[in-house]
Structure formats: structure tokens, C-alpha cells
PDB file of C-alpha atoms in Angstrom:
ATOM      1  CA  UNK A  61     -24.582   0.421  -2.999  1.00  0.00           C
ATOM      2  CA  UNK A  62     -26.506   2.952  -3.417  1.00  0.00           C
ATOM      3  CA  UNK A  63     -24.185   6.355  -4.791  1.00  0.00           C
ATOM      4  CA  UNK A  64     -24.552   9.315  -6.818  1.00  0.00           C
ATOM      5  CA  UNK A  65     -21.245  10.771  -8.984  1.00  0.00           C
ATOM      6  CA  UNK A  66     -21.763  14.741  -9.394  1.00  0.00           C
ATOM      7  CA  UNK A  67     -18.212  14.935 -12.012  1.00  0.00           C
ATOM      8  CA  UNK A  68     -18.605  18.572 -12.565  1.00  0.00           C
ATOM      9  CA  UNK A  69     -17.204  21.092  -9.278  1.00  0.00           C
ATOM     10  CA  UNK A  70     -17.363  24.155 -10.522  1.00  0.00           C
ATOM     11  CA  UNK A  71     -18.539  25.694 -13.955  1.00  0.00           C
ATOM     12  CA  UNK A  72     -18.617  29.067 -15.009  1.00  0.00           C
ATOM     13  CA  UNK A  73     -20.835  30.342 -17.984  1.00  0.00           C
ATOM     14  CA  UNK A  74     -21.669  33.120 -18.960  1.00  0.00           C
ATOM     15  CA  UNK A  75     -24.916  34.669 -19.204  1.00  0.00           C
ATOM     16  CA  UNK A  76     -28.016  33.414 -21.717  1.00  0.00           C
ATOM     17  CA  UNK A  77     -25.234  30.147 -22.372  1.00  0.00           C
ATOM     18  CA  UNK A  78     -26.772  27.233 -21.981  1.00  0.00           C
ATOM     19  CA  UNK A  79     -25.145  24.192 -19.125  1.00  0.00           C
ATOM     20  CA  UNK A  80     -25.137  20.755 -18.494  1.00  0.00           C
ATOM     21  CA  UNK A  81     -25.033  19.563 -15.126  1.00  0.00           C
ATOM     22  CA  UNK A  82     -24.211  16.227 -15.259  1.00  0.00           C
ATOM     23  CA  UNK A  83     -25.788  13.221 -12.560  1.00  0.00           C
ATOM     24  CA  UNK A  84     -25.076   9.723 -12.821  1.00  0.00           C
ATOM     25  CA  UNK A  85     -26.972   7.590 -10.533  1.00  0.00           C
ATOM     26  CA  UNK A  86     -25.776   3.818  -8.939  1.00  0.00           C
ATOM     27  CA  UNK A  87     -28.230   1.238  -7.966  1.00  0.00           C
ATOM     28  CA  UNK A  88     -28.921  -1.921  -7.233  1.00  0.00           C
ATOM     29  CA  UNK A  89     -33.129  -1.140  -7.198  1.00  0.00           C
ATOM     30  CA  UNK A  90     -35.200  -1.831  -9.923  1.00  0.00           C
ATOM     31  CA  UNK A  91     -37.007   0.869  -8.592  1.00  0.00           C
ATOM     32  CA  UNK A  92     -35.668   4.477  -6.928  1.00  0.00           C
ATOM     33  CA  UNK A  93     -36.735   7.973  -7.239  1.00  0.00           C
ATOM     34  CA  UNK A  94     -34.241  10.316  -8.698  1.00  0.00           C
ATOM     35  CA  UNK A  95     -34.498  14.168  -7.559  1.00  0.00           C
ATOM     36  CA  UNK A  96     -32.477  17.591  -8.690  1.00  0.00           C
ATOM     37  CA  UNK A  97     -31.806  19.741  -6.324  1.00  0.00           C
ATOM     38  CA  UNK A  98     -30.604  23.544  -5.760  1.00  0.00           C
ATOM     39  CA  UNK A  99     -28.805  25.147  -2.809  1.00  0.00           C
ATOM     40  CA  UNK A 100     -28.518  29.599  -3.039  1.00  0.00           C
ATOM     41  CA  UNK A 101     -26.015  31.032  -1.101  1.00  0.00           C
ATOM     42  CA  UNK A 102     -28.864  31.840   1.825  1.00  0.00           C
ATOM     43  CA  UNK A 103     -28.143  27.732   1.911  1.00  0.00           C
ATOM     44  CA  UNK A 104     -31.789  26.579   1.814  1.00  0.00           C
ATOM     45  CA  UNK A 105     -32.815  23.439  -0.380  1.00  0.00           C
ATOM     46  CA  UNK A 106     -35.220  24.206  -3.558  1.00  0.00           C
ATOM     47  CA  UNK A 107     -36.388  21.265  -4.885  1.00  0.00           C
ATOM     48  CA  UNK A 108     -36.800  21.396  -9.142  1.00  0.00           C
ATOM     49  CA  UNK A 109     -37.532  17.832  -9.972  1.00  0.00           C
ATOM     50  CA  UNK A 110     -38.789  14.509  -8.868  1.00  0.00           C
ATOM     51  CA  UNK A 111     -38.242  11.516 -11.575  1.00  0.00           C
ATOM     52  CA  UNK A 112     -39.538   7.549 -10.984  1.00  0.00           C
ATOM     53  CA  UNK A 113     -36.856   5.467 -12.445  1.00  0.00           C
ATOM     54  CA  UNK A 114     -40.723   3.350 -14.971  1.00  0.00           C
ATOM     55  CA  UNK A 115     -40.458   7.070 -16.156  1.00  0.00           C
ATOM     56  CA  UNK A 116     -38.130   8.103 -18.862  1.00  0.00           C
ATOM     57  CA  UNK A 117     -39.551  10.824 -20.334  1.00  0.00           C
ATOM     58  CA  UNK A 118     -37.827  13.965 -20.247  1.00  0.00           C
ATOM     59  CA  UNK A 119     -38.764  16.707 -18.963  1.00  0.00           C
ATOM     60  CA  UNK A 120     -39.489  20.750 -19.721  1.00  0.00           C
ATOM     61  CA  UNK A 121     -40.779  24.010 -16.982  1.00  0.00           C
ATOM     62  CA  UNK A 122     -39.421  26.727 -18.214  1.00  0.00           C
ATOM     63  CA  UNK A 123     -35.441  27.231 -18.744  1.00  0.00           C
ATOM     64  CA  UNK A 124     -34.820  23.591 -17.260  1.00  0.00           C
ATOM     65  CA  UNK A 125     -34.674  21.095 -18.850  1.00  0.00           C
ATOM     66  CA  UNK A 126     -33.943  17.271 -18.259  1.00  0.00           C
ATOM     67  CA  UNK A 127     -32.939  14.387 -19.238  1.00  0.00           C
ATOM     68  CA  UNK A 128     -32.909  10.906 -17.674  1.00  0.00           C
ATOM     69  CA  UNK A 129     -31.395   7.862 -19.850  1.00  0.00           C
ATOM     70  CA  UNK A 130     -31.821   4.480 -17.009  1.00  0.00           C
ATOM     71  CA  UNK A 131     -29.290   2.494 -20.245  1.00  0.00           C
ATOM     72  CA  UNK A 132     -26.823   4.938 -18.934  1.00  0.00           C
ATOM     73  CA  UNK A 133     -27.704   5.747 -15.577  1.00  0.00           C
ATOM     74  CA  UNK A 134     -27.837   9.522 -16.156  1.00  0.00           C
ATOM     75  CA  UNK A 135     -29.865  12.590 -14.922  1.00  0.00           C
ATOM     76  CA  UNK A 136     -28.546  15.264 -16.677  1.00  0.00           C
ATOM     77  CA  UNK A 137     -29.911  19.330 -15.715  1.00  0.00           C
ATOM     78  CA  UNK A 138     -30.325  21.462 -18.551  1.00  0.00           C
ATOM     79  CA  UNK A 139     -30.024  25.327 -18.161  1.00  0.00           C
ATOM     80  CA  UNK A 140     -31.550  27.188 -21.541  1.00  0.00           C
ATOM     81  CA  UNK A 141     -30.133  31.002 -22.080  1.00  0.00           C
ATOM     82  CA  UNK A 142     -28.520  31.088 -17.391  1.00  0.00           C
ATOM     83  CA  UNK A 143     -28.787  34.312 -15.560  1.00  0.00           C
ATOM     84  CA  UNK A 144     -26.983  35.260 -12.847  1.00  0.00           C
ATOM     85  CA  UNK A 145     -30.128  34.001 -10.623  1.00  0.00           C
ATOM     86  CA  UNK A 146     -29.236  30.210 -11.844  1.00  0.00           C
ATOM     87  CA  UNK A 147     -25.966  30.972  -9.385  1.00  0.00           C
ATOM     88  CA  UNK A 148     -25.803  28.159  -6.890  1.00  0.00           C
ATOM     89  CA  UNK A 149     -24.632  24.586  -5.967  1.00  0.00           C
ATOM     90  CA  UNK A 150     -26.823  21.903  -7.323  1.00  0.00           C
ATOM     91  CA  UNK A 151     -27.909  18.850  -6.023  1.00  0.00           C
ATOM     92  CA  UNK A 152     -28.637  15.189  -7.431  1.00  0.00           C
ATOM     93  CA  UNK A 153     -30.507  13.509  -5.336  1.00  0.00           C
ATOM     94  CA  UNK A 154     -31.498   9.019  -5.493  1.00  0.00           C
ATOM     95  CA  UNK A 155     -34.324   7.942  -3.631  1.00  0.00           C
ATOM     96  CA  UNK A 156     -35.353   4.228  -2.328  1.00  0.00           C
ATOM     97  CA  UNK A 157     -38.345   2.989  -3.132  1.00  0.00           C
ATOM     98  CA  UNK A 158     -38.983   0.145  -0.513  1.00  0.00           C
ATOM     99  CA  UNK A 159     -39.301  -0.119   3.088  1.00  0.00           C
ATOM    100  CA  UNK A 160     -39.668   2.347   5.058  1.00  0.00           C
ATOM    101  CA  UNK A 161     -36.920   4.050   4.924  1.00  0.00           C
ATOM    102  CA  UNK A 162     -36.604   7.291   3.095  1.00  0.00           C
ATOM    103  CA  UNK A 163     -33.254   8.241   2.724  1.00  0.00           C
ATOM    104  CA  UNK A 164     -32.018  10.310   0.158  1.00  0.00           C
ATOM    105  CA  UNK A 165     -27.921   9.993  -1.304  1.00  0.00           C
ATOM    106  CA  UNK A 166     -26.519  13.278  -2.463  1.00  0.00           C
ATOM    107  CA  UNK A 167     -23.994  13.820  -4.626  1.00  0.00           C
ATOM    108  CA  UNK A 168     -21.169  16.370  -3.860  1.00  0.00           C
ATOM    109  CA  UNK A 169     -23.180  19.084  -6.115  1.00  0.00           C
ATOM    110  CA  UNK A 170     -21.657  21.611  -8.571  1.00  0.00           C
ATOM    111  CA  UNK A 171     -21.559  24.728  -8.404  1.00  0.00           C
ATOM    112  CA  UNK A 172     -22.376  27.109 -11.319  1.00  0.00           C
ATOM    113  CA  UNK A 173     -21.095  30.696 -11.752  1.00  0.00           C
ATOM    114  CA  UNK A 174     -22.997  33.139 -13.844  1.00  0.00           C
ATOM    115  CA  UNK A 175     -21.576  36.007 -14.511  1.00  0.00           C
ATOM    116  CA  UNK A 176     -23.119  38.358 -16.329  1.00  0.00           C
TER     117      UNK A 176
ATOM    118  CA  UNK B 146     -49.033  28.169   4.390  1.00  0.00           C
ATOM    119  CA  UNK B 147     -46.057  28.291   6.467  1.00  0.00           C
ATOM    120  CA  UNK B 148     -42.853  26.821   5.108  1.00  0.00           C
ATOM    121  CA  UNK B 149     -40.265  24.540   7.130  1.00  0.00           C
ATOM    122  CA  UNK B 150     -38.998  27.236   9.841  1.00  0.00           C
ATOM    123  CA  UNK B 151     -35.374  26.177  11.500  1.00  0.00           C
ATOM    124  CA  UNK B 152     -33.505  28.052  15.083  1.00  0.00           C
ATOM    125  CA  UNK B 153     -31.619  28.652  15.926  1.00  0.00           C
ATOM    126  CA  UNK B 154     -30.077  30.240  12.304  1.00  0.00           C
ATOM    127  CA  UNK B 155     -26.860  30.196  14.221  1.00  0.00           C
ATOM    128  CA  UNK B 156     -24.705  28.501  16.991  1.00  0.00           C
ATOM    129  CA  UNK B 157     -21.404  28.623  18.827  1.00  0.00           C
ATOM    130  CA  UNK B 158     -20.660  25.490  21.204  1.00  0.00           C
ATOM    131  CA  UNK B 159     -17.685  24.387  22.904  1.00  0.00           C
ATOM    132  CA  UNK B 160     -16.871  20.806  22.567  1.00  0.00           C
ATOM    133  CA  UNK B 161     -17.964  18.742  24.806  1.00  0.00           C
ATOM    134  CA  UNK B 162     -20.855  20.695  24.817  1.00  0.00           C
ATOM    135  CA  UNK B 163     -24.454  19.626  23.842  1.00  0.00           C
ATOM    136  CA  UNK B 164     -26.497  21.007  21.403  1.00  0.00           C
ATOM    137  CA  UNK B 165     -30.523  20.848  20.556  1.00  0.00           C
ATOM    138  CA  UNK B 166     -31.805  22.631  16.740  1.00  0.00           C
ATOM    139  CA  UNK B 167     -35.636  23.113  16.304  1.00  0.00           C
ATOM    140  CA  UNK B 168     -37.612  22.401  13.274  1.00  0.00           C
ATOM    141  CA  UNK B 169     -41.206  23.402  12.149  1.00  0.00           C
ATOM    142  CA  UNK B 170     -42.491  20.953   9.714  1.00  0.00           C
ATOM    143  CA  UNK B 171     -44.313  22.816   7.068  1.00  0.00           C
ATOM    144  CA  UNK B 172     -48.544  22.998   7.572  1.00  0.00           C
ATOM    145  CA  UNK B 173     -49.585  19.228   7.015  1.00  0.00           C
ATOM    146  CA  UNK B 174     -46.954  17.678   7.199  1.00  0.00           C
ATOM    147  CA  UNK B 175     -46.185  14.394   9.110  1.00  0.00           C
ATOM    148  CA  UNK B 176     -42.525  13.910   8.324  1.00  0.00           C
ATOM    149  CA  UNK B 177     -39.485  14.978   8.975  1.00  0.00           C
ATOM    150  CA  UNK B 178     -35.677  14.374   8.231  1.00  0.00           C
ATOM    151  CA  UNK B 179     -32.659  15.497   9.871  1.00  0.00           C
ATOM    152  CA  UNK B 180     -29.189  16.166   7.339  1.00  0.00           C
ATOM    153  CA  UNK B 181     -26.408  17.195   8.027  1.00  0.00           C
ATOM    154  CA  UNK B 182     -24.200  19.239   5.015  1.00  0.00           C
ATOM    155  CA  UNK B 183     -20.293  19.456   6.049  1.00  0.00           C
ATOM    156  CA  UNK B 184     -18.873  22.480   4.115  1.00  0.00           C
ATOM    157  CA  UNK B 185     -18.400  21.313   0.382  1.00  0.00           C
ATOM    158  CA  UNK B 186     -19.969  18.924   0.749  1.00  0.00           C
ATOM    159  CA  UNK B 187     -23.838  17.537  -0.015  1.00  0.00           C
ATOM    160  CA  UNK B 188     -25.650  16.240   3.009  1.00  0.00           C
ATOM    161  CA  UNK B 189     -25.608  13.021   4.551  1.00  0.00           C
ATOM    162  CA  UNK B 190     -28.504  11.537   6.197  1.00  0.00           C
ATOM    163  CA  UNK B 191     -29.097  11.417   9.475  1.00  0.00           C
ATOM    164  CA  UNK B 192     -32.374   9.639  10.572  1.00  0.00           C
ATOM    165  CA  UNK B 193     -36.393  10.433   9.824  1.00  0.00           C
ATOM    166  CA  UNK B 194     -39.093  10.934  11.874  1.00  0.00           C
ATOM    167  CA  UNK B 195     -42.399  10.381  10.710  1.00  0.00           C
ATOM    168  CA  UNK B 196     -45.838  10.446  13.496  1.00  0.00           C
ATOM    169  CA  UNK B 197     -43.321  10.556  16.407  1.00  0.00           C
ATOM    170  CA  UNK B 198     -41.208   7.059  15.161  1.00  0.00           C
ATOM    171  CA  UNK B 199     -38.392   7.077  14.314  1.00  0.00           C
ATOM    172  CA  UNK B 200     -38.074   5.657  10.310  1.00  0.00           C
ATOM    173  CA  UNK B 201     -34.576   4.863   9.112  1.00  0.00           C
ATOM    174  CA  UNK B 202     -31.488   6.301  10.325  1.00  0.00           C
ATOM    175  CA  UNK B 203     -27.930   7.666   8.616  1.00  0.00           C
ATOM    176  CA  UNK B 204     -24.503   5.957  10.011  1.00  0.00           C
ATOM    177  CA  UNK B 205     -24.744   8.573  13.047  1.00  0.00           C
ATOM    178  CA  UNK B 206     -23.416   8.373  16.261  1.00  0.00           C
ATOM    179  CA  UNK B 207     -25.869   7.150  19.830  1.00  0.00           C
ATOM    180  CA  UNK B 208     -25.042  10.877  20.334  1.00  0.00           C
ATOM    181  CA  UNK B 209     -26.764  12.715  17.665  1.00  0.00           C
ATOM    182  CA  UNK B 210     -30.211  11.633  18.780  1.00  0.00           C
ATOM    183  CA  UNK B 211     -34.085  13.076  17.656  1.00  0.00           C
ATOM    184  CA  UNK B 212     -37.400  13.359  19.051  1.00  0.00           C
ATOM    185  CA  UNK B 213     -40.493  14.727  17.352  1.00  0.00           C
ATOM    186  CA  UNK B 214     -43.924  15.728  18.961  1.00  0.00           C
ATOM    187  CA  UNK B 215     -47.638  15.935  18.274  1.00  0.00           C
ATOM    188  CA  UNK B 216     -47.571  18.273  15.915  1.00  0.00           C
ATOM    189  CA  UNK B 217     -44.971  17.183  14.291  1.00  0.00           C
ATOM    190  CA  UNK B 218     -42.142  19.646  15.129  1.00  0.00           C
ATOM    191  CA  UNK B 219     -39.254  18.165  15.349  1.00  0.00           C
ATOM    192  CA  UNK B 220     -35.985  18.774  17.943  1.00  0.00           C
ATOM    193  CA  UNK B 221     -32.087  16.909  17.019  1.00  0.00           C
ATOM    194  CA  UNK B 222     -29.728  16.468  19.906  1.00  0.00           C
ATOM    195  CA  UNK B 223     -26.117  16.145  19.525  1.00  0.00           C
ATOM    196  CA  UNK B 224     -23.903  15.137  23.212  1.00  0.00           C
ATOM    197  CA  UNK B 225     -20.747  15.766  23.512  1.00  0.00           C
ATOM    198  CA  UNK B 226     -19.955  18.131  20.625  1.00  0.00           C
ATOM    199  CA  UNK B 227     -16.408  17.372  18.191  1.00  0.00           C
ATOM    200  CA  UNK B 228     -14.966  19.730  16.336  1.00  0.00           C
ATOM    201  CA  UNK B 229     -16.323  17.852  13.475  1.00  0.00           C
ATOM    202  CA  UNK B 230     -19.740  18.522  13.930  1.00  0.00           C
ATOM    203  CA  UNK B 231     -19.786  21.655  12.568  1.00  0.00           C
ATOM    204  CA  UNK B 232     -22.022  22.083   9.613  1.00  0.00           C
ATOM    205  CA  UNK B 233     -24.945  23.265   8.207  1.00  0.00           C
ATOM    206  CA  UNK B 234     -27.941  21.501   9.943  1.00  0.00           C
ATOM    207  CA  UNK B 235     -30.968  21.074   7.391  1.00  0.00           C
ATOM    208  CA  UNK B 236     -34.711  20.102   8.452  1.00  0.00           C
ATOM    209  CA  UNK B 237     -37.051  18.787   5.588  1.00  0.00           C
ATOM    210  CA  UNK B 238     -41.181  17.990   5.863  1.00  0.00           C
ATOM    211  CA  UNK B 239     -42.673  15.425   3.306  1.00  0.00           C
ATOM    212  CA  UNK B 240     -46.347  15.568   3.703  1.00  0.00           C
ATOM    213  CA  UNK B 241     -45.577  11.260   4.830  1.00  0.00           C
ATOM    214  CA  UNK B 242     -42.933   9.177   4.904  1.00  0.00           C
ATOM    215  CA  UNK B 243     -43.608   7.947   1.149  1.00  0.00           C
ATOM    216  CA  UNK B 244     -41.132   9.348  -1.423  1.00  0.00           C
ATOM    217  CA  UNK B 245     -42.176  12.861  -1.768  1.00  0.00           C
ATOM    218  CA  UNK B 246     -40.549  16.160  -2.708  1.00  0.00           C
ATOM    219  CA  UNK B 247     -38.715  16.768   0.742  1.00  0.00           C
ATOM    220  CA  UNK B 248     -39.082  20.592   1.689  1.00  0.00           C
ATOM    221  CA  UNK B 249     -36.252  22.363   3.611  1.00  0.00           C
ATOM    222  CA  UNK B 250     -36.332  25.045   6.221  1.00  0.00           C
ATOM    223  CA  UNK B 251     -32.524  27.592   6.162  1.00  0.00           C
ATOM    224  CA  UNK B 252     -30.514  25.152   8.289  1.00  0.00           C
ATOM    225  CA  UNK B 253     -29.039  25.764  11.074  1.00  0.00           C
ATOM    226  CA  UNK B 254     -25.009  27.212  11.560  1.00  0.00           C
ATOM    227  CA  UNK B 255     -23.234  25.252  13.781  1.00  0.00           C
ATOM    228  CA  UNK B 256     -20.060  26.056  15.294  1.00  0.00           C
ATOM    229  CA  UNK B 257     -17.981  23.986  17.390  1.00  0.00           C
ATOM    230  CA  UNK B 258     -14.942  25.470  18.643  1.00  0.00           C
TER     231      UNK B 258
END
């Protein structure tokens, strides 16, 4: 069965610290997609990144970077020089790529608090 | 470009009642997915609609039903409400049923007393 594990329930850092959010997934599919979403206190989920299983290149977008390692089934997310506005719950999600059913399997989320 | 909107924002119901939640998809999107998010949990997939047809369903009982309209807006109906139905209900739209990023609305917070 597909599964996403975010082992860190809560993380608290001081502004300007770097922080890495871990995501480990399980799937029997050879083709799949991984996502990260941010959920600020307002509740709306904000898309951050999508990665397909054939693309293991790491990606950087401003202060955000992602490390995809198929060998360890991990898709970790790093925020460099964290800011108070980064405080939110971050979800990692996994999607099947076959058939017509495109549901996302979500982790339980990591609550990140960035203190001034 | 208008984003995904949901109504109402908050709703309080009592056990046994019925509720209808509404979602307007982002312009140009023909696929809508509904999720239930209990407090402190990740979203759970309820079902997805693609061009007015149900395109997959999660592990939810039949009292959770939905519709998608020709303009691709959607409704989620829940009958015989139970206390455990209290949650944030999220609607997400995407350009098609393929693997695309889903754009989420702000959600409807349902409280069942």
C-alpha cells in the first residue's frame, strides 16, 4: 500500500536558521509523483513543488530546496535562512500515475514554527 | 484569473442533519477533488470529479456524495451527519485528471454537534 511518513510532528527554529523537513514514502509503482504543500494558519493549501519518479535532480527555488533520493525513498525539503512567514504546516504527498484515479496520499504534516 | 472558492466558510450542524458544501473551480480547470482534513491530520481523499463524472473515490461511505456541474463547479453532500464528520473540507481543482498540481480553496470548516 502507498504511504507517506513525515516523522517530524513539530519543529521550532529561530529566524535565519536552516531547517529540513523529512518525507519518506512507500509505493509499489514505478511511476509516481511527489508533492509538497504548505498550509498556513489560514488553512488554504499552497502548492510548492511536484516531482516525478524519473527526475531525481534536486531543485532550488529561492530559499527552498528539495532533495529527492529514490534509493532511500525520501523527498526532503529544506528552507534556508528561515523567516517567520515560513511558519506553517508542511505536507508531503504521493500520487499514483496510472489509471484514472489521481488521488493524493498525504503525510500527517510537519508543523514548523519560526521564532523571531 | 479567479482561484478556487468555497462556501460557506464555516458551518455548524447537528447529528443526523444533511449538509451541502460548494466549490468553484479555477478558471480553465475541469477536475475537482474533495478532501476531508480532521484536526492535526493530513487531508483524506473523498472523491474526484472530471467533466461531471465521478473519477475515483476514497474510503468514505455512500452518505458522502457529490456533483459536478457543466461549469465545473462542484458540490459535496453529506447525509446523516456524525460527530466524526467535523473537519475542514477542502476542494481542489486541476486543469485535467492527469498528474498536475492541485489548487486548493480555503476550505469549509464543518462542526457537527
